[in-house]
Structure formats: structure tokens, C-alpha cells
């Protein structure tokens, strides 16, 4: 499968993930605000990445994909490392749901970055 | 540039690359065009190197002396100065492709550049602040895990220092990698940490109505904002020399300092005003945000200290030519030994040591002014070198000078004003005196039909000596 297409799929999936996080505004307390902020951030990065992808040539699509995936993976690590703190008290189901979504972001994105690196697209160079 | 000159330059680069370590990072030569990076890289490296947790801690000191409104004014004024100066310094780095200290060989002469680099950067940043930051790393690790011997202050300083030395050994590529890996989640953690701590301590209304415990003047506040970041600003060519263009380097500098610096420093102010302590990490720990805090400290301290050591290694190589990675090991071992000694010696006071390296650091703004004056005023208008890419260029068989009297005298004058004149903002006074006096002295020499540059030598190509 072409890398450019794989990145596009990842960014579209992240748009959906961003919307799901935003939907957590209905969770009471700090966690709702935290998830809403993170959801908006994810959505902005994904939409921005997709816009760049559609405007670019094939090589440009991969470069844009690498940059935006890297941002999403890094923010996902930051998100999950705070989301499990006691200050965000939540039910087990919510914690599991959050963890699953951010794990998808981090693992899928990391896999794509490794693929890109093997194809000569170093994160530092793109 | 003529075809012959281009060939000479390429020949110089090639000959110096033979037998060089791949970790040398062009420490004593211009970074080749094909080894340079764009805006994205510059922005992330600047952001992570200078936008670390230490800025919040240091900025927190303002919260003890200023109200939030006063602090905002101080930060805006200080940021404006740093933005302009840093953009100019970054442009010098990108145009010349030279490290800060190698570039200093033009306004100070070769010997002047060597000695100034050793005293102002190797001793202060490369060993001094590196040791302080490594020691702080040990302290914070000990706070996170107080019962484990592996995380005692001295032990954590040793293993933390060793890891930092290894990262610096690799050089700019490692700095880039660390920056890419850490900056987005680092900023997220810090922003969320600040927001949550404030939310639980009464919010912005508490911050805005809080009264500082040790009031200070607005000018002192502006001076503190500038002083906190002036060293990073002056040595920004160490990073900017890897930029493809001056526009990318200066743009990245402006973007990172405008978007990150005020946010970090005012975050520190707000935390102090709301909680009474600048240790945001402690407040986060109390809320159970342990993993996030650990990541903030690990990557924040690692990156800023890797850069300290990196600049220290470049300045040491400039003073005494050797492989850059060996220079990073030498500086790192000395700094780590100092940090662990302080860590193991319960009750040892670090204040005299900090005062000493701060004293040396007070000379830095003058050096910034002199470099800006030389590159943007003297070279184009008195030396008629209009093309910025040609102003700081070492060409094989061309004649250069060991001493530039104008630069040395201006540095002494600027430093004296920075250290002894307390009126206004000392950092700005020092910078302006350095800038103006350098131009005036240089022009006076020219008007008398003489050159302030003395003791000539011929550059033989390859790595500078």
C-alpha cells in the first residue's frame, strides 16, 4: 500500500478520534475539559495535515504525513501520561476507552513513521 | 561568489572531512549547504532547547516580586528585546554557517575569539550551568523517588550526567531527535500542569489579585526576563548554522520565542502567585501526576543540558582544536563530577559557584552587541562586504587576524558597564555599549587610516586552527 494513502487514512482516523475525545465533554469535572482540549488539538492537527496532504504532490504527501503523524504520536504520549493521574477521577470504562484511543494514535502512528523511515523519509529530514 | 572561490571552498570542506569523525558537526568550519535543515527543524530545536521546565522555574522568581499584570509587561518588553537580538544572531549563524565562537574570531580576532569562547561559554555554560542543571536533575529525581538509592541526589546526577554526555557525543542530530520526540508532549504536559494547578488553587482571579511577597521594580523584572535567556540568545548561531536560510533561522527564532517563552515564564509567575512556590512539578506530584512530571523533568532537563554541553564542546574545540565529541566528554566529566560532589556533600553551598558563573555570564550581552555591530554595520558599511554570505567566510590562503583591538576594547567596556552600572537594565546597557563602542572604535581606526585588526595569519584551508 502506498505510504501517502496510509498517512491519509491515519489522519482521517485521527479526525474521528478527535471528535470522540471532544464528545467526552459530558464527563464531569476536569477530565471533560482535558478531553475536550485534547480532542480539539487532535482535530486541528488532523485537518491541517489532511489539507496539506491534498495540496501536495506524492512526495509532499508523505512529508506532510510524517510531520503530522509525529505530532499526533508525541501528543498522544503526553495525553496518556497525564490522563491516568488521580486528579482525573473517572470510571474504569472511561479510562479504558481513553487508553484505547490514545494507544491507537500512538501505535498506528509509530508504525507509519517506521515505514516512512525505511523508505528514506527521516523525521528530522522531511 | 566566483567559480574559483567556490572550488576553493568545496576543496576546503572536502579536505577537512577526510579523517574527521562523523560526530564532529563541522565544529571548526562552515556547515555545508547539503547538511542544513528547514524552518520546522529549527523551530522544534529552538523550542525544545530553550523552552524547557527550567524557564518556568526561573520565571517563577518574577512571581515573588511582581503582580501578574506587571509581570506580563516585563515579559512582553523583555521578549521584544530577545526576539530582535536572537533573530539577528540567528541570521549571522545561518549566513555564515559557523558556530558562535568561530564567528567571534571576526570581531575579536582568532586569539580573542578563542579566549572569549573559553571564558564566556566553556566555563559558564559548558561546565558551570551544566553542573548546576545536572545537580538539579539529581535533586528532582530524589524528590520523585526519595527512598531509592539509585535516585539519591549524587547518584542520579552521575547517571543523568553520563546519559547527557552520550547524547551530546552524537551532536546536532541527537539534539534534533530529542527535540522532535519531546517538544509536543512536553508543551502539552506543562500547559495542562499549569492549567490544572491553577484551576485547583482558585483560578486566574486568584492569580490576578495576588500580591507579591518581595516586591521589585518593573525594570528589575525586565532585566530578569532578558538575563534569563540572554545566554541562549547569544549562542543561538550554534543551532542556526544548520539552517538552510537566514529567513528560516530568524523566523524559527521569532516564532519559538513569541509563542513559547511568554507562555512558559508567565506560567511560572501564575503558579507562584497562586501556590506560593515555583515548583510546578511538586504541585503536580501532589495531584498524582507522577508519570507526566517524570517525563517533563527527564526530557526538559536532558535537552537543555545537552545543549549546554554541546555549546560548551564547540567553544572548547574552538579554543583548543580536537574532536568535538571528545570535548563534550571532557566538559561533561568535569561538570558531572562537580554536580555529584555537590550532591554527595550534604550542606555544601552552591551559591558562590553560581555567583561566579553568573558574573562571567554578565559579559555576554556585550558580546552579542559586538557581533551584531560587526556583521550588520562594520562589515557591510565600513568594509564594503554587502553580501551577507561573504561577510564571515574563511577562504584558503586568505589573510586573517589574531587580534581585533576594536572588539577587545568594546568587550571590556560593555562588560564593565554591564557589571558596574546598575541604572536602567544592565543587560541592555552592556549590549548597547558593546555595539556602539565597537562601531566607533572601528570607525576611528579607519578614519586614521589604520586597521584595528593586528597580527595577521594565513588560513591554510580545512578545519580552522
Coordinates of C-alpha atoms in Angstrom, one line a residue:
Chain A
X1 CA 0.0 0.0 0.0
X2 CA 1.3 3.5 -0.8
X3 CA 2.7 5.5 2.1
X4 CA 0.8 8.6 1.1
X5 CA -2.5 6.7 1.2
X6 CA -1.6 5.1 4.6
X7 CA -1.0 8.6 6.1
X8 CA -4.2 9.9 4.7
X9 CA -6.1 7.0 6.3
X10 CA -4.3 7.7 9.6
X11 CA -5.2 11.4 9.5
X12 CA -8.8 10.6 8.7
X13 CA -9.0 8.2 11.6
X14 CA -7.5 10.8 13.9
X15 CA -10.2 13.2 12.9
X16 CA -12.7 10.7 14.2
X17 CA -10.7 10.1 17.3
X18 CA -10.5 13.9 17.9
X19 CA -14.3 14.1 17.6
X20 CA -14.7 11.2 20.1
X21 CA -12.4 12.9 22.6
X22 CA -14.4 16.1 22.2
X23 CA -17.6 14.2 22.9
X24 CA -16.2 13.4 26.4
X25 CA -17.0 17.0 27.4
X26 CA -20.0 15.3 29.0
X27 CA -17.8 13.6 31.6
X28 CA -17.9 15.7 34.7
X29 CA -15.0 17.6 36.3
X30 CA -11.5 18.3 35.0
X31 CA -11.5 15.2 32.8
X32 CA -14.2 16.6 30.5
X33 CA -12.2 19.8 29.9
X34 CA -9.0 17.8 29.4
X35 CA -10.5 15.5 26.8
X36 CA -12.2 18.4 25.0
X37 CA -8.9 20.3 24.8
X38 CA -7.1 17.2 23.6
X39 CA -9.9 16.4 21.1
X40 CA -9.7 19.9 19.6
X41 CA -5.9 19.6 19.3
X42 CA -6.1 16.3 17.6
X43 CA -8.8 17.5 15.2
X44 CA -6.8 20.6 14.3
X45 CA -3.6 18.7 13.6
X46 CA -5.5 16.1 11.5
X47 CA -7.4 18.6 9.5
X48 CA -4.3 20.7 8.9
X49 CA -2.4 17.6 7.9
X50 CA -5.1 16.5 5.5
X51 CA -5.3 19.9 3.9
X52 CA -1.5 19.8 3.4
X53 CA -1.8 16.3 2.0
X54 CA -4.4 17.1 -0.5
X55 CA -2.5 20.2 -1.8
X56 CA 0.8 18.3 -2.1
X57 CA 2.5 16.1 -4.7
X58 CA 3.0 12.4 -3.8
X59 CA 6.3 13.1 -2.1
X60 CA 4.9 16.1 -0.3
X61 CA 2.0 14.0 0.9
X62 CA 4.5 11.7 2.7
X63 CA 6.4 14.5 4.2
X64 CA 3.3 16.2 5.5
X65 CA 2.1 12.8 6.7
X66 CA 5.3 12.2 8.6
X67 CA 5.2 15.6 10.3
X68 CA 1.6 15.4 11.4
X69 CA 1.8 11.8 12.5
X70 CA 4.8 12.7 14.6
X71 CA 2.9 15.5 16.3
X72 CA -0.1 13.2 16.9
X73 CA 2.1 10.4 18.3
X74 CA 4.0 12.8 20.6
X75 CA 0.8 14.5 21.9
X76 CA -0.8 11.0 22.4
X77 CA 2.2 10.1 24.7
X78 CA 1.7 13.4 26.6
X79 CA -2.1 12.8 26.8
X80 CA -2.0 9.3 28.2
X81 CA 0.8 10.1 30.7
X82 CA -1.5 12.6 32.4
X83 CA -4.9 11.0 31.7
X84 CA -4.3 8.2 34.2
X85 CA -3.5 10.6 37.1
X86 CA -5.8 10.5 40.2
X87 CA -6.7 14.2 39.6
X88 CA -8.8 13.0 36.7
X89 CA -11.0 10.6 38.6
X90 CA -13.2 8.5 36.2
X91 CA -14.8 5.2 35.8
X92 CA -12.8 2.2 34.6
X93 CA -14.8 2.1 31.4
X94 CA -13.9 5.7 30.6
X95 CA -10.2 5.1 31.4
X96 CA -10.2 2.1 29.2
X97 CA -11.8 4.0 26.3
X98 CA -9.3 6.9 26.6
X99 CA -6.4 4.5 26.8
X100 CA -7.6 2.6 23.7
X101 CA -8.0 5.7 21.6
X102 CA -4.6 7.2 22.5
X103 CA -2.9 3.8 22.1
X104 CA -4.4 3.6 18.6
X105 CA -2.9 7.0 17.9
X106 CA 0.5 6.2 19.3
X107 CA 1.0 2.7 17.9
X108 CA -0.5 3.2 14.4
X109 CA 1.4 6.5 14.0
X110 CA 4.7 4.9 15.2
X111 CA 4.2 2.1 12.8
X112 CA 3.8 4.5 9.9
X113 CA 6.8 6.5 11.0
X114 CA 8.9 3.4 11.0
X115 CA 7.7 2.6 7.5
X116 CA 8.5 6.1 6.3
X117 CA 12.0 5.9 7.8
X118 CA 12.6 2.6 6.0
X119 CA 11.6 4.3 2.7
X120 CA 14.0 7.1 3.3
X121 CA 11.8 9.7 5.0
X122 CA 13.6 10.5 8.2
X123 CA 11.5 12.5 10.6
X124 CA 14.3 15.0 11.0
X125 CA 14.8 15.5 7.3
X126 CA 11.3 15.8 6.0
Chain B
X1 CA 30.8 34.1 -5.5
X2 CA 33.3 33.3 -8.3
X3 CA 33.7 29.8 -9.7
X4 CA 37.3 29.7 -8.4
X5 CA 36.2 30.8 -4.9
X6 CA 33.5 28.1 -4.9
X7 CA 36.0 25.4 -5.8
X8 CA 38.4 26.6 -3.1
X9 CA 35.6 26.5 -0.6
X10 CA 34.5 23.0 -1.6
X11 CA 38.1 21.8 -1.5
X12 CA 38.5 23.2 2.0
X13 CA 35.4 21.3 3.1
X14 CA 36.4 18.1 1.5
X15 CA 39.9 18.1 2.8
X16 CA 38.7 18.7 6.3
X17 CA 36.1 16.0 6.1
X18 CA 38.8 13.4 5.4
X19 CA 39.6 11.6 8.6
X20 CA 37.0 13.6 10.6
X21 CA 34.7 11.9 13.0
X22 CA 31.0 11.8 11.9
X23 CA 30.1 13.4 15.2
X24 CA 32.3 16.4 14.7
X25 CA 29.3 18.5 13.5
X26 CA 31.5 20.9 11.5
X27 CA 32.8 22.4 14.7
X28 CA 35.6 24.4 13.1
X29 CA 34.2 25.0 9.6
X30 CA 31.1 26.2 7.8
X31 CA 28.2 23.7 7.8
X32 CA 27.8 22.5 4.1
X33 CA 24.6 23.5 2.4
X34 CA 23.5 19.9 2.0
X35 CA 23.7 19.3 5.7
X36 CA 21.2 22.0 6.6
X37 CA 17.6 21.9 7.8
X38 CA 14.4 23.9 7.2
X39 CA 12.1 26.0 9.4
X40 CA 10.4 23.1 11.0
X41 CA 13.6 21.6 12.4
X42 CA 14.9 25.0 13.6
X43 CA 11.6 25.8 15.3
X44 CA 11.5 22.5 17.2
X45 CA 15.1 22.5 18.2
X46 CA 15.0 26.2 19.4
X47 CA 11.7 25.4 21.2
X48 CA 12.9 22.3 23.0
X49 CA 16.4 23.6 23.8
X50 CA 15.2 26.8 25.3
X51 CA 11.5 26.1 26.1
X52 CA 12.2 23.8 29.0
X53 CA 10.9 23.5 32.5
X54 CA 13.9 25.5 33.8
X55 CA 12.4 28.6 32.2
X56 CA 9.3 28.1 34.3
X57 CA 11.3 27.7 37.5
X58 CA 13.5 30.7 36.7
X59 CA 10.5 32.7 35.6
X60 CA 8.8 31.8 38.8
X61 CA 11.2 34.1 40.6
X62 CA 9.3 37.0 39.0
X63 CA 6.1 35.9 40.8
X64 CA 7.7 36.7 44.1
X65 CA 8.4 40.3 43.1
X66 CA 5.7 41.4 40.6
X67 CA 2.0 41.3 40.2
X68 CA 0.7 39.3 37.2
X69 CA 0.0 42.5 35.3
X70 CA 3.5 43.9 36.0
X71 CA 5.0 40.5 35.1
X72 CA 3.1 40.5 31.8
X73 CA 4.5 43.9 30.9
X74 CA 8.0 42.8 31.9
X75 CA 7.8 39.6 29.9
X76 CA 6.5 41.5 26.8
X77 CA 9.3 44.1 27.0
X78 CA 12.0 41.5 27.7
X79 CA 10.7 39.2 24.9
X80 CA 10.7 42.1 22.4
X81 CA 14.4 42.6 23.1
X82 CA 15.3 38.9 23.0
X83 CA 13.2 38.5 19.8
X84 CA 15.2 41.2 17.9
X85 CA 18.6 40.2 19.2
X86 CA 18.0 36.5 18.7
X87 CA 16.7 37.0 15.1
X88 CA 19.9 38.9 14.3
X89 CA 22.2 36.4 15.9
X90 CA 20.4 33.5 14.2
X91 CA 20.8 35.3 10.8
X92 CA 24.5 35.5 11.5
X93 CA 24.6 31.8 12.2
X94 CA 22.6 30.9 9.1
X95 CA 24.6 33.2 6.7
X96 CA 28.0 32.2 8.0
X97 CA 27.3 28.5 8.8
X98 CA 29.8 29.0 11.7
X99 CA 29.4 28.2 15.4
X100 CA 29.1 31.3 17.7
X101 CA 32.7 31.2 18.9
X102 CA 34.2 30.6 15.4
X103 CA 32.2 33.7 14.3
X104 CA 33.6 35.6 17.2
X105 CA 37.0 35.3 15.5
X106 CA 36.0 38.1 13.2
X107 CA 35.1 40.8 15.7
X108 CA 37.6 39.7 18.3
X109 CA 40.4 38.1 16.2
X110 CA 41.4 34.5 16.4
X111 CA 43.0 34.7 19.8
X112 CA 40.3 36.9 21.2
X113 CA 37.6 34.6 19.9
X114 CA 39.3 31.6 21.5
X115 CA 39.8 33.2 24.9
X116 CA 36.3 34.7 25.0
X117 CA 34.7 31.4 23.9
X118 CA 36.6 29.6 26.7
X119 CA 35.7 32.0 29.4
X120 CA 32.2 33.0 28.5
X121 CA 30.9 29.7 27.2
X122 CA 33.1 26.7 28.1
X123 CA 33.5 27.7 31.8
X124 CA 29.9 29.1 32.2
X125 CA 27.6 27.1 30.0
X126 CA 29.7 24.0 29.2
X127 CA 30.8 23.2 32.7
X128 CA 29.2 25.7 35.1
X129 CA 25.5 25.7 34.2
X130 CA 25.8 22.1 33.0
X131 CA 26.9 21.1 36.5
X132 CA 24.1 23.1 38.2
X133 CA 21.4 21.6 35.9
X134 CA 22.8 18.1 36.4
X135 CA 22.8 18.7 40.2
X136 CA 19.2 20.0 39.9
X137 CA 18.3 16.9 37.9
X138 CA 19.6 14.8 40.8
X139 CA 17.5 16.8 43.3
X140 CA 14.3 16.4 41.4
X141 CA 14.8 12.7 40.8
X142 CA 15.3 12.3 44.5
X143 CA 12.1 14.2 45.2
X144 CA 10.2 11.9 42.8
X145 CA 11.7 8.7 44.3
X146 CA 13.0 9.7 47.7
X147 CA 13.6 6.2 49.1
X148 CA 15.6 4.6 46.2
X149 CA 19.4 4.8 46.5
X150 CA 19.6 4.9 42.7
X151 CA 17.7 8.2 42.8
X152 CA 19.8 9.8 45.6
X153 CA 21.0 13.3 44.5
X154 CA 24.6 12.3 43.9
X155 CA 23.9 9.0 42.1
X156 CA 21.1 10.5 39.9
X157 CA 23.5 13.3 39.0
X158 CA 26.1 10.8 37.9
X159 CA 23.8 8.6 35.7
X160 CA 21.9 11.6 34.4
X161 CA 25.2 13.3 33.5
X162 CA 26.5 10.2 31.8
X163 CA 23.4 9.9 29.7
X164 CA 23.6 13.6 28.8
X165 CA 27.3 13.2 27.8
X166 CA 26.3 10.3 25.5
X167 CA 23.7 12.4 23.8
X168 CA 26.0 15.3 23.3
X169 CA 28.6 13.0 21.9
X170 CA 26.3 12.3 18.9
X171 CA 25.8 16.1 18.4
X172 CA 23.2 18.0 16.5
X173 CA 21.4 15.0 15.1
X174 CA 20.7 13.8 18.6
X175 CA 19.5 17.3 19.6
X176 CA 17.1 17.2 16.7
X177 CA 15.8 13.8 17.5
X178 CA 15.3 14.7 21.2
X179 CA 13.5 17.8 20.1
X180 CA 11.2 16.1 17.7
X181 CA 10.4 13.4 20.2
X182 CA 9.8 15.6 23.2
X183 CA 8.6 19.1 22.3
X184 CA 4.9 18.5 21.5
X185 CA 4.2 16.3 24.6
X186 CA 6.5 18.4 26.7
X187 CA 4.5 21.5 25.9
X188 CA 1.2 19.6 26.5
X189 CA 2.3 18.3 29.9
X190 CA 3.5 21.8 31.0
X191 CA 0.3 23.5 29.8
X192 CA -2.0 21.0 31.3
X193 CA 0.0 21.0 34.5
X194 CA -0.2 24.8 34.8
X195 CA -3.9 24.8 34.0
X196 CA -4.8 22.1 36.5
X197 CA -2.7 23.5 39.3
X198 CA -4.3 27.0 38.7
X199 CA -7.8 25.5 38.4
X200 CA -7.5 23.8 41.8
X201 CA -5.9 26.8 43.5
X202 CA -8.6 29.4 42.7
X203 CA -8.0 30.1 39.0
X204 CA -6.9 33.3 37.3
X205 CA -8.9 35.5 39.7
X206 CA -6.6 34.4 42.5
X207 CA -3.6 35.0 40.3
X208 CA -4.7 38.5 39.3
X209 CA -5.5 39.6 42.8
X210 CA -2.4 38.0 44.4
X211 CA 0.2 40.4 45.9
X212 CA 3.9 39.5 45.5
X213 CA 5.8 38.7 48.8
X214 CA 9.1 40.5 47.9
X215 CA 8.1 43.4 45.6
X216 CA 10.6 44.5 42.9
X217 CA 10.7 47.3 40.3
X218 CA 9.5 46.8 36.7
X219 CA 12.9 47.5 35.3
X220 CA 14.4 44.8 37.5
X221 CA 11.7 42.5 36.2
X222 CA 12.5 43.3 32.6
X223 CA 16.2 42.8 33.4
X224 CA 15.5 39.4 34.9
X225 CA 13.4 38.3 31.8
X226 CA 16.3 39.3 29.5
X227 CA 19.0 37.9 31.7
X228 CA 17.3 34.6 31.9
X229 CA 17.5 34.0 28.2
X230 CA 20.4 36.2 27.1
X231 CA 23.0 33.4 27.0
X232 CA 20.7 31.2 24.9
X233 CA 20.1 34.2 22.6
X234 CA 23.8 34.9 22.2
X235 CA 24.8 31.3 21.4
X236 CA 21.8 30.7 19.0
X237 CA 24.2 30.6 16.0
X238 CA 25.3 27.1 17.3
X239 CA 21.8 25.9 16.2
X240 CA 21.1 28.4 13.5
X241 CA 24.2 27.5 11.5
X242 CA 22.3 24.3 10.5
X243 CA 19.5 26.4 8.9
X244 CA 19.1 26.4 5.1
X245 CA 18.4 30.2 5.1
X246 CA 18.6 33.2 7.4
X247 CA 14.9 33.6 6.9
X248 CA 14.2 30.1 8.3
X249 CA 16.6 30.6 11.2
X250 CA 15.3 34.1 12.2
X251 CA 11.7 33.1 11.6
X252 CA 12.1 30.0 13.8
X253 CA 13.7 32.1 16.5
X254 CA 10.9 34.7 16.4
X255 CA 8.2 32.0 16.3
X256 CA 9.5 30.0 19.2
X257 CA 10.2 32.9 21.4
X258 CA 7.0 34.7 20.8
X259 CA 4.8 31.6 21.1
X260 CA 6.6 29.7 23.8
X261 CA 8.7 32.0 26.0
X262 CA 5.9 34.3 27.4
X263 CA 3.7 31.3 28.0
X264 CA 6.3 29.4 30.0
X265 CA 7.5 32.3 32.0
X266 CA 4.1 33.7 32.8
X267 CA 3.0 30.1 33.7
X268 CA 5.8 30.2 36.3
X269 CA 4.6 33.6 37.6
X270 CA 1.0 32.4 37.8
X271 CA 2.0 29.2 39.7
X272 CA 4.0 31.2 42.2
X273 CA 1.2 33.8 42.8
X274 CA -1.4 31.0 43.2
X275 CA 0.6 28.5 45.2
X276 CA 3.5 30.4 46.8
X277 CA 6.0 28.1 45.2
X278 CA 7.5 28.0 41.7
X279 CA 7.9 24.2 41.7
X280 CA 5.1 23.3 39.4
X281 CA 6.4 19.7 39.4
X282 CA 5.9 19.4 43.1
X283 CA 2.4 20.7 42.8
X284 CA 1.7 18.2 40.0
X285 CA 3.2 15.4 42.1
X286 CA 0.9 16.1 44.9
X287 CA -2.0 15.7 42.4
X288 CA -0.7 12.3 41.5
X289 CA 0.5 13.3 38.0
X290 CA 3.7 11.3 38.6
X291 CA 4.4 9.9 35.1
X292 CA 3.8 13.2 33.4
X293 CA 6.1 15.0 35.9
X294 CA 8.8 12.4 35.4
X295 CA 8.6 13.0 31.6
X296 CA 8.7 16.7 32.0
X297 CA 11.8 16.6 34.1
X298 CA 13.6 13.9 32.2
X299 CA 13.3 15.5 28.8
X300 CA 13.3 19.1 29.9
X301 CA 16.5 18.8 31.8
X302 CA 18.1 16.4 29.3
X303 CA 17.6 18.7 26.3
X304 CA 18.6 21.9 27.9
X305 CA 21.6 20.4 29.4
X306 CA 22.6 18.5 26.3
X307 CA 22.6 21.9 24.6
X308 CA 24.7 23.4 27.4
X309 CA 27.2 20.7 26.9
X310 CA 27.0 20.9 23.1
X311 CA 27.8 24.6 23.1
X312 CA 30.5 24.1 25.7
X313 CA 32.1 21.4 23.5
X314 CA 32.0 23.7 20.4
X315 CA 33.7 26.5 22.4
X316 CA 36.3 24.2 23.8
X317 CA 37.1 22.9 20.3
X318 CA 37.4 26.5 19.1
X319 CA 39.9 27.2 21.9
X320 CA 41.9 24.0 21.5
X321 CA 41.2 22.1 18.3
X322 CA 40.3 18.5 19.0
X323 CA 37.4 16.1 18.1
X324 CA 34.2 17.8 19.2
X325 CA 32.8 14.6 20.8
X326 CA 35.9 14.4 23.0
X327 CA 35.5 18.0 24.1
X328 CA 31.9 17.1 25.1
X329 CA 33.2 14.2 27.2
X330 CA 35.9 16.4 28.9
X331 CA 33.4 19.1 29.7
X332 CA 30.7 16.6 30.7
X333 CA 33.0 14.6 33.1
X334 CA 34.2 17.8 34.9
X335 CA 30.6 19.1 35.1
X336 CA 29.2 15.7 36.3
X337 CA 31.9 15.4 38.9
X338 CA 31.1 18.8 40.3
X339 CA 27.3 18.0 40.3
X340 CA 27.8 14.7 42.0
X341 CA 30.3 16.2 44.5
X342 CA 27.7 18.8 45.5
X343 CA 25.0 16.1 45.6
X344 CA 27.0 13.8 47.9
X345 CA 28.3 16.7 50.1
X346 CA 25.3 17.3 52.3
X347 CA 25.1 21.0 53.2
X348 CA 27.5 22.1 50.5
X349 CA 26.5 25.6 49.3
X350 CA 26.4 26.1 45.5
X351 CA 25.8 29.9 45.8
X352 CA 29.5 31.0 45.4
X353 CA 29.8 28.8 42.3
X354 CA 26.5 30.1 40.8
X355 CA 27.6 33.7 41.6
X356 CA 30.9 33.1 39.7
X357 CA 29.3 31.7 36.6
X358 CA 26.7 34.4 36.7
X359 CA 29.4 37.0 36.9
X360 CA 31.1 35.7 33.8
X361 CA 27.6 35.5 32.1
X362 CA 27.1 39.2 32.6
X363 CA 29.7 39.9 29.9
X364 CA 27.6 38.0 27.3
X365 CA 25.3 40.8 26.2
X366 CA 28.3 43.0 25.2
X367 CA 29.5 40.1 23.0
X368 CA 26.1 40.0 21.4
X369 CA 26.2 43.7 20.6
X370 CA 29.7 43.4 19.2
X371 CA 28.8 40.6 16.9
X372 CA 25.7 42.4 15.6
X373 CA 27.7 45.6 15.1
X374 CA 30.4 43.7 13.2
X375 CA 28.2 41.7 11.0
X376 CA 25.4 44.2 10.2
X377 CA 27.2 47.5 10.4
X378 CA 31.0 47.3 10.2
X379 CA 31.3 44.6 7.5
X380 CA 28.7 46.0 5.1
X381 CA 29.3 49.7 5.6
X382 CA 33.0 50.1 6.6
X383 CA 34.4 47.0 4.9
X384 CA 32.1 47.1 1.9
X385 CA 31.1 43.5 2.1
X386 CA 27.5 43.8 1.1
X387 CA 26.7 40.2 0.5
X388 CA 25.9 38.7 4.0
X389 CA 27.2 35.3 2.9
X390 CA 30.6 36.7 2.2
X391 CA 31.0 38.6 5.5
X392 CA 32.2 35.7 7.7
X393 CA 33.9 33.5 5.2
X394 CA 37.2 31.7 5.7
X395 CA 39.0 31.2 2.3
X396 CA 42.0 29.2 1.7
X397 CA 45.2 31.3 1.5
X398 CA 43.4 34.5 2.6
X399 CA 44.8 36.6 5.4
X400 CA 43.0 36.9 8.8
X401 CA 44.0 38.4 12.1
X402 CA 44.8 37.2 15.6
X403 CA 43.6 40.2 17.4
X404 CA 40.9 42.8 16.7
X405 CA 41.6 45.7 19.1
X406 CA 38.2 47.3 18.5
X407 CA 36.4 44.1 19.6
X408 CA 38.5 43.6 22.7
X409 CA 38.2 47.2 23.9
X410 CA 34.4 47.2 23.2
X411 CA 34.0 43.9 25.1
X412 CA 35.9 45.3 28.1
X413 CA 33.8 48.5 28.0
X414 CA 30.5 46.6 27.6
X415 CA 31.3 44.1 30.3
X416 CA 32.3 46.9 32.7
X417 CA 29.1 48.8 32.1
X418 CA 27.1 45.5 32.5
X419 CA 28.8 44.7 35.8
X420 CA 29.2 48.1 37.5
X421 CA 26.3 50.3 36.2
X422 CA 23.1 49.4 37.9
X423 CA 20.9 52.2 36.4
X424 CA 18.4 51.0 33.8
X425 CA 18.7 47.4 32.6
X426 CA 22.3 46.2 32.9
X427 CA 22.0 43.6 30.1
X428 CA 20.7 46.3 27.7
X429 CA 23.3 48.8 28.8
X430 CA 26.1 46.2 28.2
X431 CA 24.7 45.3 24.8
X432 CA 24.3 48.8 23.6
X433 CA 27.8 49.9 24.9
X434 CA 29.3 46.9 23.2
X435 CA 27.6 47.6 19.9
X436 CA 28.2 51.4 19.8
X437 CA 31.7 51.4 21.1
X438 CA 32.8 48.7 18.6
X439 CA 31.5 50.7 15.7
X440 CA 33.0 53.9 17.0
X441 CA 36.4 52.4 17.7
X442 CA 36.5 50.6 14.3
X443 CA 35.5 53.8 12.5
X444 CA 38.1 55.8 14.4
X445 CA 40.8 53.4 13.3
X446 CA 39.6 53.6 9.7
X447 CA 39.5 57.4 9.8
X448 CA 43.1 57.4 11.0
X449 CA 44.0 55.2 8.0
X450 CA 44.7 52.2 10.2
X451 CA 43.1 48.9 10.9
X452 CA 42.1 47.7 14.4
X453 CA 43.0 44.1 13.3
X454 CA 46.6 43.2 14.1
X455 CA 48.9 40.1 14.0
X456 CA 47.9 38.6 10.6
X457 CA 48.0 34.9 9.8
X458 CA 47.1 32.9 6.6
X459 CA 44.3 30.4 6.6
X460 CA 45.6 27.2 5.0
X461 CA 42.2 25.5 4.4
X462 CA 40.2 22.8 6.1
X463 CA 39.4 22.9 9.8
X464 CA 40.3 26.1 11.5
X465 CA 43.2 26.0 13.9

